[in-house]
Amino acid sequence: MTTKKSLQTTLVHTGYKAPEGFAAFPSAIHHASTVVFKDVASMRSGQWKDKSGYTYGLHGTPTTFTLEARLAEIEDGKYCLLAPSGLAAIAMVDFALLKSGDDVLLPENVYNPNRELGRWLSQDFGVTARYYDPLIGAGIAALIQPNTRLIWTEAPGSVSMEVPDLPAICKAAHDRGVLVALDNTWSAGLALRGFDVGVDIIMQALTKYQSGGSDVLMGALITRDRQLNERLALAHMRLGMGVGADDAYLVLRGLASMKLRFEAHDAAARRVAAWLKGRPEIATVLHPAFEDCPGHAVWKRDFSGAGGLFSVLFDARYSERQTDRFVDALTLFKIGWSWGGANSLCVPYRIAAMRKDWPAGGQLVRFNIGLEDPADLIADIERAFAAL
Ligand SMILES: *Cc1c(COP(=O)(O)O)cnc(C)c1O
């Protein structure tokens, strides 16, 4: 009898087969552009589509196939395609599934480069990109048109942190034959099981928790449906979405510790967020595990944890100049994009300029809690509050 192992054990005990006589744990790094065929017949029958063999470095190596198989396993999917960044993976979905005359729906809180891509598709490619309230839930049915092909979701939005009702959105979409893609980067596929809530495509920015080292850019698309994977794989091939072997190895190396790191980020972030909630400088803590966060009840229902990323709204009496001074005064928190690495980060956002629907109020500042001792991070924030 085989019993399904826990995810943590699967992250350590991989299906990787080392070369005969060399039973080491790490996956081998294979570099290649050319892959040599044994004869013309095998060259002519070579298929980039089904991964039954190797045809060209751009279409996959044993290293990238190993990483793809492991990522599919983590998300409980069947197929996985790698891209050179998270944003490239997002673009691959749009180019695979949208054509001139089609319509795509994106949440108002969508990852900003995804919004920028939507703007480009609308301006130059004859696709309409429309935006919806991330808390719309089943109400999205009213926005779906006969030419709507794709709905992007993000859970939660990575700046304003609203948690969408994915089962309700997916049901409305599937009733009308529309596909749903989920940017599942915040939860790394650990705290939210994307296929359980009904999405068709899971996108991951492996740049974040999977790598964990602040040293790799990579993305992935995970699916369960063979035909859908083939549509994505065609775009993957046409756009030349190859990834470097050393980068793929770095992500493979990060996977064994990913869940433990994620849990450490989660615990520390909740501790810092709880402390911030008690401070008079802060009006609202936008962390899905806290009641003030829009969609908190959905988070409680659908998620098993949280990451290291959350935002706060400062009290409205503080101007942008004051909160900028606060961010500049932090010493352990560095100012920079991305997250999922060991170092804590802090970014102030001009969110009203990004979103038409954002209500007036205090300044939004986003924290990524790294792997430092949270007591030191709290002391850093407390010291920086004096700069307000
Ligand atoms: C970082 C990120 C991406 C893009 O990943 P890159 O590898 O930086 O291109 C996409 N979505 C979310 C939510 C992200 O945080």
Short mmCIF file of C-alpha atoms and ligand atoms in Angstrom, two decimals:
data_model
loop_
_atom_site.label_atom_id
_atom_site.label_comp_id
_atom_site.label_asym_id
_atom_site.label_seq_id
_atom_site.Cartn_x
_atom_site.Cartn_y
_atom_site.Cartn_z
CA MET A 1 0.00 0.00 0.00
CA THR A 2 1.34 3.45 -0.83
CA THR A 3 0.33 6.33 1.37
CA LYS A 4 0.60 9.92 0.23
CA LYS A 5 3.50 11.56 2.02
CA SER A 6 3.22 14.99 3.58
CA LEU A 7 4.33 17.89 1.41
CA GLN A 8 7.35 18.60 3.62
CA THR A 9 8.62 15.04 3.11
CA THR A 10 7.99 15.29 -0.64
CA LEU A 11 10.03 18.50 -0.74
CA VAL A 12 13.01 16.57 0.68
CA HIS A 13 12.53 13.13 -0.89
CA THR A 14 12.30 13.97 -4.57
CA GLY A 15 11.82 11.66 -7.50
CA TYR A 16 15.23 12.64 -8.84
CA LYS A 17 17.31 9.71 -10.12
CA ALA A 18 21.06 10.26 -9.81
CA PRO A 19 23.41 8.69 -12.39
CA GLU A 20 24.21 5.01 -11.74
CA GLY A 21 26.95 4.65 -9.11
CA PHE A 22 26.68 8.30 -8.01
CA ALA A 23 23.92 8.36 -5.43
CA ALA A 24 24.14 12.06 -4.46
CA PHE A 25 21.07 14.08 -3.46
CA PRO A 26 21.39 17.25 -5.59
CA SER A 27 19.96 17.26 -9.11
CA ALA A 28 22.58 17.50 -11.86
CA ILE A 29 23.01 20.77 -13.77
CA HIS A 30 22.84 20.16 -17.52
CA HIS A 31 23.88 22.97 -19.84
CA ALA A 32 22.94 22.71 -23.51
CA SER A 33 21.88 24.58 -26.59
CA THR A 34 22.35 21.77 -29.14
CA VAL A 35 21.02 18.34 -28.28
CA VAL A 36 22.42 15.72 -30.66
CA PHE A 37 19.98 13.26 -32.28
CA LYS A 38 21.09 9.68 -32.88
CA ASP A 39 19.83 9.70 -36.47
CA VAL A 40 17.72 11.72 -38.90
CA ALA A 41 14.58 9.77 -38.09
CA SER A 42 14.77 10.66 -34.40
CA MET A 43 15.50 14.29 -35.33
CA ARG A 44 12.38 14.35 -37.55
CA SER A 45 10.19 12.78 -34.86
CA GLY A 46 11.54 15.04 -32.11
CA GLN A 47 8.71 16.69 -30.18
CA TRP A 48 9.02 19.77 -27.97
CA LYS A 49 5.38 19.28 -26.95
CA ASP A 50 5.19 16.26 -24.73
CA LYS A 51 8.63 16.11 -23.05
CA SER A 52 9.09 12.52 -24.20
CA GLY A 53 12.60 13.47 -25.28
CA TYR A 54 15.05 16.33 -25.67
CA THR A 55 15.18 18.38 -28.88
CA TYR A 56 16.93 21.67 -28.14
CA GLY A 57 18.18 23.41 -24.99
CA LEU A 58 15.48 26.06 -25.29
CA HIS A 59 12.77 23.40 -25.06
CA GLY A 60 14.12 21.76 -21.93
CA THR A 61 16.98 19.86 -20.32
CA PRO A 62 16.99 17.15 -17.63
CA THR A 63 17.50 19.98 -15.09
CA THR A 64 14.50 22.04 -16.19
CA PHE A 65 12.30 18.95 -16.62
CA THR A 66 13.18 17.93 -13.04
CA LEU A 67 12.23 21.36 -11.73
CA GLU A 68 8.99 21.39 -13.71
CA ALA A 69 8.00 17.97 -12.38
CA ARG A 70 8.69 19.03 -8.80
CA LEU A 71 6.72 22.28 -9.11
CA ALA A 72 3.74 20.44 -10.61
CA GLU A 73 3.86 18.00 -7.69
CA ILE A 74 3.94 20.81 -5.09
CA GLU A 75 0.80 22.45 -6.54
CA ASP A 76 -0.96 19.11 -7.14
CA GLY A 77 -0.91 19.81 -10.85
CA LYS A 78 0.13 17.66 -13.80
CA TYR A 79 2.06 19.98 -16.12
CA CYS A 80 4.50 22.80 -15.60
CA LEU A 81 6.31 25.24 -17.89
CA LEU A 82 9.15 27.48 -16.77
CA ALA A 83 9.68 31.08 -17.85
CA PRO A 84 12.64 33.44 -17.34
CA SER A 85 10.67 35.56 -14.83
CA GLY A 86 7.30 35.66 -13.13
CA LEU A 87 6.24 38.42 -15.47
CA ALA A 88 7.31 36.37 -18.51
CA ALA A 89 5.07 33.55 -17.23
CA ILE A 90 2.15 36.01 -17.00
CA ALA A 91 2.83 37.21 -20.55
CA MET A 92 2.94 33.60 -21.77
CA VAL A 93 -0.63 33.05 -20.48
CA ASP A 94 -1.91 36.16 -22.28
CA PHE A 95 -0.17 35.39 -25.57
CA ALA A 96 -1.30 31.75 -25.45
CA LEU A 97 -4.97 32.43 -24.70
CA LEU A 98 -5.86 35.88 -26.10
CA LYS A 99 -6.18 37.11 -29.64
CA SER A 100 -7.51 40.23 -31.30
CA GLY A 101 -11.20 40.74 -30.40
CA ASP A 102 -10.94 38.91 -27.07
CA ASP A 103 -11.60 40.32 -23.61
CA VAL A 104 -9.63 39.73 -20.39
CA LEU A 105 -10.66 40.66 -16.84
CA LEU A 106 -8.07 41.67 -14.24
CA PRO A 107 -8.56 42.61 -10.59
CA GLU A 108 -8.06 46.29 -9.69
CA ASN A 109 -5.31 45.21 -7.26
CA VAL A 110 -3.42 43.15 -9.87
CA TYR A 111 0.41 43.04 -9.86
CA ASN A 112 1.19 46.31 -11.60
CA PRO A 113 3.31 44.94 -14.50
CA ASN A 114 0.37 42.63 -15.30
CA ARG A 115 -1.84 45.74 -15.50
CA GLU A 116 0.76 47.34 -17.77
CA LEU A 117 0.67 44.27 -20.01
CA GLY A 118 -3.14 44.57 -20.13
CA ARG A 119 -2.76 48.20 -21.18
CA TRP A 120 -0.36 47.18 -23.98
CA LEU A 121 -2.70 44.43 -25.20
CA SER A 122 -5.56 46.96 -25.26
CA GLN A 123 -3.58 49.64 -27.08
CA ASP A 124 -1.78 47.60 -29.71
CA PHE A 125 -3.22 44.08 -29.96
CA GLY A 126 -7.01 44.55 -30.23
CA VAL A 127 -7.69 42.85 -26.88
CA THR A 128 -9.83 44.63 -24.29
CA ALA A 129 -8.55 44.51 -20.70
CA ARG A 130 -11.13 45.45 -18.07
CA TYR A 131 -10.70 45.68 -14.32
CA TYR A 132 -12.92 44.35 -11.54
CA ASP A 133 -13.25 44.86 -7.80
CA PRO A 134 -11.14 42.05 -6.25
CA LEU A 135 -13.93 41.46 -3.70
CA ILE A 136 -16.57 41.00 -6.44
CA GLY A 137 -16.95 37.23 -5.90
CA ALA A 138 -19.90 35.70 -7.79
CA GLY A 139 -20.79 39.19 -9.02
CA ILE A 140 -18.13 38.77 -11.70
CA ALA A 141 -20.77 36.91 -13.74
CA ALA A 142 -22.28 40.29 -14.70
CA LEU A 143 -18.95 41.40 -16.24
CA ILE A 144 -18.40 38.34 -18.41
CA GLN A 145 -19.09 39.00 -22.09
CA PRO A 146 -19.35 36.51 -24.96
CA ASN A 147 -15.77 37.46 -25.99
CA THR A 148 -14.30 37.15 -22.46
CA ARG A 149 -11.64 34.42 -22.58
CA LEU A 150 -9.62 34.82 -19.41
CA ILE A 151 -9.96 36.08 -15.84
CA TRP A 152 -6.78 36.87 -13.91
CA THR A 153 -6.90 36.52 -10.12
CA GLU A 154 -4.36 37.24 -7.43
CA ALA A 155 -4.76 35.99 -3.87
CA PRO A 156 -4.26 38.30 -2.12
CA GLY A 157 -3.32 41.36 -4.17
CA SER A 158 0.33 41.90 -3.33
CA VAL A 159 0.06 45.58 -2.32
CA SER A 160 -3.46 46.22 -0.99
CA MET A 161 -3.94 42.60 0.15
CA GLU A 162 -7.66 42.00 -0.58
CA VAL A 163 -8.42 38.26 -0.60
CA PRO A 164 -10.74 37.28 -3.47
CA ASP A 165 -13.45 34.59 -3.27
CA LEU A 166 -11.82 32.26 -5.80
CA PRO A 167 -14.40 29.42 -5.70
CA ALA A 168 -17.16 31.95 -6.50
CA ILE A 169 -15.16 33.60 -9.31
CA CYS A 170 -14.16 30.22 -10.80
CA LYS A 171 -17.75 28.93 -10.74
CA ALA A 172 -19.06 32.05 -12.52
CA ALA A 173 -16.23 31.79 -15.07
CA HIS A 174 -16.60 28.07 -15.75
CA ASP A 175 -20.39 28.36 -16.12
CA ARG A 176 -19.59 30.62 -19.10
CA GLY A 177 -16.60 28.68 -20.45
CA VAL A 178 -14.02 31.24 -19.30
CA LEU A 179 -10.59 30.21 -17.99
CA VAL A 180 -9.22 31.45 -14.66
CA ALA A 181 -5.51 32.09 -14.04
CA LEU A 182 -4.24 32.60 -10.49
CA ASP A 183 -1.09 34.48 -9.54
CA ASN A 184 -0.35 32.31 -6.48
CA THR A 185 3.01 33.88 -5.64
CA TRP A 186 2.04 35.22 -2.19
CA SER A 187 1.25 31.76 -0.83
CA ALA A 188 3.99 29.95 -2.82
CA GLY A 189 1.43 27.19 -3.44
CA LEU A 190 1.80 26.25 0.24
CA ALA A 191 -0.92 28.29 1.97
CA LEU A 192 -3.42 28.18 -0.91
CA ARG A 193 -4.10 25.09 -2.99
CA GLY A 194 -5.04 26.73 -6.28
CA PHE A 195 -6.64 23.73 -7.98
CA ASP A 196 -8.76 22.99 -4.89
CA VAL A 197 -10.38 26.43 -5.23
CA GLY A 198 -11.03 25.79 -8.90
CA VAL A 199 -8.51 27.74 -11.00
CA ASP A 200 -7.27 26.42 -14.35
CA ILE A 201 -3.76 27.88 -14.42
CA ILE A 202 -1.47 28.59 -11.48
CA MET A 203 1.29 31.11 -12.02
CA GLN A 204 4.22 31.32 -9.63
CA ALA A 205 7.03 33.87 -9.45
CA LEU A 206 9.74 31.41 -8.36
CA THR A 207 11.84 34.53 -7.82
CA LYS A 208 10.20 34.74 -4.39
CA TYR A 209 9.92 31.86 -1.89
CA GLN A 210 10.94 28.97 -4.15
CA SER A 211 14.34 30.51 -4.73
CA GLY A 212 14.51 32.17 -1.33
CA GLY A 213 17.92 33.64 -2.11
CA SER A 214 17.13 37.03 -3.72
CA ASP A 215 19.38 35.81 -6.54
CA VAL A 216 17.15 34.25 -9.21
CA LEU A 217 14.42 35.46 -11.58
CA MET A 218 12.07 32.73 -12.78
CA GLY A 219 8.40 31.96 -13.25
CA ALA A 220 6.21 28.91 -13.75
CA LEU A 221 2.79 27.97 -15.08
CA ILE A 222 1.14 24.87 -13.65
CA THR A 223 -1.95 23.17 -15.07
CA ARG A 224 -3.89 19.92 -14.85
CA ASP A 225 -5.45 19.90 -18.30
CA ARG A 226 -3.39 18.45 -21.14
CA GLN A 227 -4.91 20.59 -23.90
CA LEU A 228 -4.53 23.78 -21.90
CA ASN A 229 -0.89 22.90 -21.21
CA GLU A 230 -0.37 22.36 -24.96
CA ARG A 231 -1.72 25.83 -25.73
CA LEU A 232 0.67 27.31 -23.16
CA ALA A 233 3.55 25.14 -24.42
CA LEU A 234 3.01 26.45 -27.95
CA ALA A 235 3.40 30.03 -26.68
CA HIS A 236 6.41 28.89 -24.63
CA MET A 237 8.01 27.55 -27.81
CA ARG A 238 7.02 30.52 -30.01
CA LEU A 239 8.25 33.11 -27.52
CA GLY A 240 11.50 31.25 -26.69
CA MET A 241 10.91 31.12 -22.94
CA GLY A 242 14.10 29.26 -22.00
CA VAL A 243 15.63 29.42 -18.51
CA GLY A 244 19.28 29.01 -17.50
CA ALA A 245 20.43 25.69 -16.04
CA ASP A 246 22.21 27.28 -13.08
CA ASP A 247 19.14 29.32 -12.19
CA ALA A 248 16.93 26.22 -12.41
CA TYR A 249 19.36 24.49 -10.07
CA LEU A 250 19.19 27.34 -7.55
CA VAL A 251 15.40 27.01 -7.43
CA LEU A 252 15.68 23.22 -7.04
CA ARG A 253 18.10 23.82 -4.17
CA GLY A 254 15.64 26.15 -2.46
CA LEU A 255 12.67 23.78 -2.54
CA ALA A 256 13.67 21.50 0.36
CA SER A 257 13.67 24.40 2.82
CA MET A 258 10.87 26.41 1.21
CA LYS A 259 8.06 25.31 3.52
CA LEU A 260 10.10 25.82 6.70
CA ARG A 261 11.23 29.25 5.50
CA PHE A 262 7.66 30.15 4.55
CA GLU A 263 6.41 29.20 8.02
CA ALA A 264 9.15 31.26 9.65
CA HIS A 265 8.26 34.28 7.46
CA ASP A 266 4.59 33.75 8.36
CA ALA A 267 5.14 33.60 12.13
CA ALA A 268 7.46 36.62 12.15
CA ALA A 269 5.16 38.66 9.88
CA ARG A 270 2.16 38.02 12.13
CA ARG A 271 4.20 39.07 15.16
CA VAL A 272 5.32 42.34 13.54
CA ALA A 273 1.82 42.99 12.13
CA ALA A 274 0.22 42.41 15.57
CA TRP A 275 2.64 44.89 17.12
CA LEU A 276 1.89 47.46 14.39
CA LYS A 277 -1.84 47.02 14.99
CA GLY A 278 -1.40 48.32 18.53
CA ARG A 279 0.45 51.47 17.42
CA PRO A 280 -1.23 54.89 17.18
CA GLU A 281 0.74 55.74 13.99
CA ILE A 282 -1.02 52.92 12.11
CA ALA A 283 -4.69 53.16 11.06
CA THR A 284 -5.08 49.73 9.39
CA VAL A 285 -3.05 46.54 9.12
CA LEU A 286 -3.68 44.94 5.73
CA HIS A 287 -2.65 41.35 6.49
CA PRO A 288 -5.09 38.59 5.42
CA ALA A 289 -4.88 36.92 8.85
CA PHE A 290 -6.12 40.13 10.52
CA GLU A 291 -9.78 41.14 10.65
CA ASP A 292 -9.23 44.60 9.15
CA CYS A 293 -8.08 43.04 5.88
CA PRO A 294 -10.80 42.94 3.19
CA GLY A 295 -11.50 39.28 2.46
CA HIS A 296 -10.25 38.05 5.84
CA ALA A 297 -13.19 35.58 6.14
CA VAL A 298 -12.29 34.11 2.74
CA TRP A 299 -8.66 33.77 3.82
CA LYS A 300 -9.82 31.86 6.92
CA ARG A 301 -11.90 29.54 4.77
CA ASP A 302 -9.48 28.88 1.89
CA PHE A 303 -5.92 29.37 3.19
CA SER A 304 -3.82 27.35 5.63
CA GLY A 305 -1.26 30.08 6.31
CA ALA A 306 0.19 33.40 5.25
CA GLY A 307 3.50 34.61 3.90
CA GLY A 308 5.86 37.34 5.02
CA LEU A 309 4.22 40.10 2.99
CA PHE A 310 1.65 42.61 4.28
CA SER A 311 0.89 46.33 4.15
CA VAL A 312 -0.22 49.04 6.56
CA LEU A 313 -2.14 52.27 6.15
CA PHE A 314 -0.68 55.04 8.24
CA ASP A 315 -2.94 57.37 10.15
CA ALA A 316 -4.22 60.05 7.74
CA ARG A 317 -2.49 62.80 9.70
CA TYR A 318 0.88 61.72 8.23
CA SER A 319 1.83 63.08 4.80
CA GLU A 320 3.75 61.19 2.14
CA ARG A 321 6.84 63.19 3.11
CA GLN A 322 6.57 61.96 6.68
CA THR A 323 6.06 58.30 5.81
CA ASP A 324 8.93 58.52 3.28
CA ARG A 325 11.10 59.78 6.14
CA PHE A 326 9.96 56.78 8.20
CA VAL A 327 10.98 54.34 5.43
CA ASP A 328 14.33 56.11 5.01
CA ALA A 329 14.96 55.87 8.76
CA LEU A 330 14.65 52.06 8.83
CA THR A 331 17.99 50.26 8.99
CA LEU A 332 17.26 46.51 8.96
CA PHE A 333 14.46 46.94 6.40
CA LYS A 334 15.93 47.81 3.00
CA ILE A 335 14.04 49.65 0.25
CA GLY A 336 13.58 47.37 -2.76
CA TRP A 337 11.20 45.32 -4.91
CA SER A 338 10.46 41.63 -4.66
CA TRP A 339 10.30 39.47 -1.53
CA GLY A 340 10.69 35.88 -0.35
CA GLY A 341 14.38 36.21 0.52
CA ALA A 342 16.06 36.35 3.93
CA ASN A 343 16.21 40.17 4.07
CA SER A 344 13.32 42.33 5.22
CA LEU A 345 12.13 44.98 2.76
CA CYS A 346 9.88 48.01 2.91
CA VAL A 347 8.26 49.96 0.05
CA PRO A 348 5.91 52.95 0.17
CA TYR A 349 3.29 52.86 -2.62
CA ARG A 350 1.46 55.73 -4.31
CA ILE A 351 -1.55 53.48 -4.57
CA ALA A 352 -4.07 56.22 -5.47
CA ALA A 353 -2.04 56.84 -8.64
CA MET A 354 -2.16 53.11 -9.51
CA ARG A 355 -5.89 52.57 -8.88
CA LYS A 356 -8.83 54.76 -9.70
CA ASP A 357 -11.03 53.01 -7.11
CA TRP A 358 -8.71 53.58 -4.11
CA PRO A 359 -10.39 55.60 -1.32
CA ALA A 360 -8.65 58.63 0.14
CA GLY A 361 -6.83 57.94 3.41
CA GLY A 362 -3.44 57.36 4.96
CA GLN A 363 -0.22 56.41 3.18
CA LEU A 364 0.27 52.74 2.24
CA VAL A 365 3.58 51.12 3.16
CA ARG A 366 4.33 47.47 2.37
CA PHE A 367 6.55 45.27 4.52
CA ASN A 368 8.24 42.03 3.55
CA ILE A 369 9.31 40.29 6.73
CA GLY A 370 12.53 38.36 6.19
CA LEU A 371 14.28 35.86 8.41
CA GLU A 372 15.79 38.26 10.96
CA ASP A 373 14.69 38.06 14.60
CA PRO A 374 11.27 39.80 14.66
CA ALA A 375 12.16 41.53 17.95
CA ASP A 376 14.97 43.36 16.12
CA LEU A 377 12.61 44.25 13.26
CA ILE A 378 10.07 45.68 15.71
CA ALA A 379 12.79 47.72 17.42
CA ASP A 380 13.87 49.04 13.99
CA ILE A 381 10.31 50.14 13.16
CA GLU A 382 9.83 51.71 16.58
CA ARG A 383 13.02 53.75 16.15
CA ALA A 384 11.98 54.83 12.64
CA PHE A 385 8.55 55.98 13.87
CA ALA A 386 10.41 58.83 15.57
CA ALA A 387 11.30 60.16 12.07
CA LEU A 388 7.61 60.67 11.27
C1 LIG B 1 7.29 39.26 -8.19
C2 LIG B 1 5.93 39.01 -8.65
C3 LIG B 1 5.67 38.70 -9.98
C4 LIG B 1 6.73 38.71 -11.07
O1 LIG B 1 7.87 37.99 -10.78
P1 LIG B 1 9.27 38.42 -11.47
O2 LIG B 1 10.05 37.15 -11.45
O3 LIG B 1 9.83 39.51 -10.61
O4 LIG B 1 8.96 38.87 -12.86
C5 LIG B 1 4.37 38.44 -10.34
N1 LIG B 1 3.38 38.49 -9.44
C6 LIG B 1 3.59 38.79 -8.15
C7 LIG B 1 2.43 38.81 -7.22
C8 LIG B 1 4.87 39.06 -7.73
O5 LIG B 1 5.07 39.38 -6.45
#
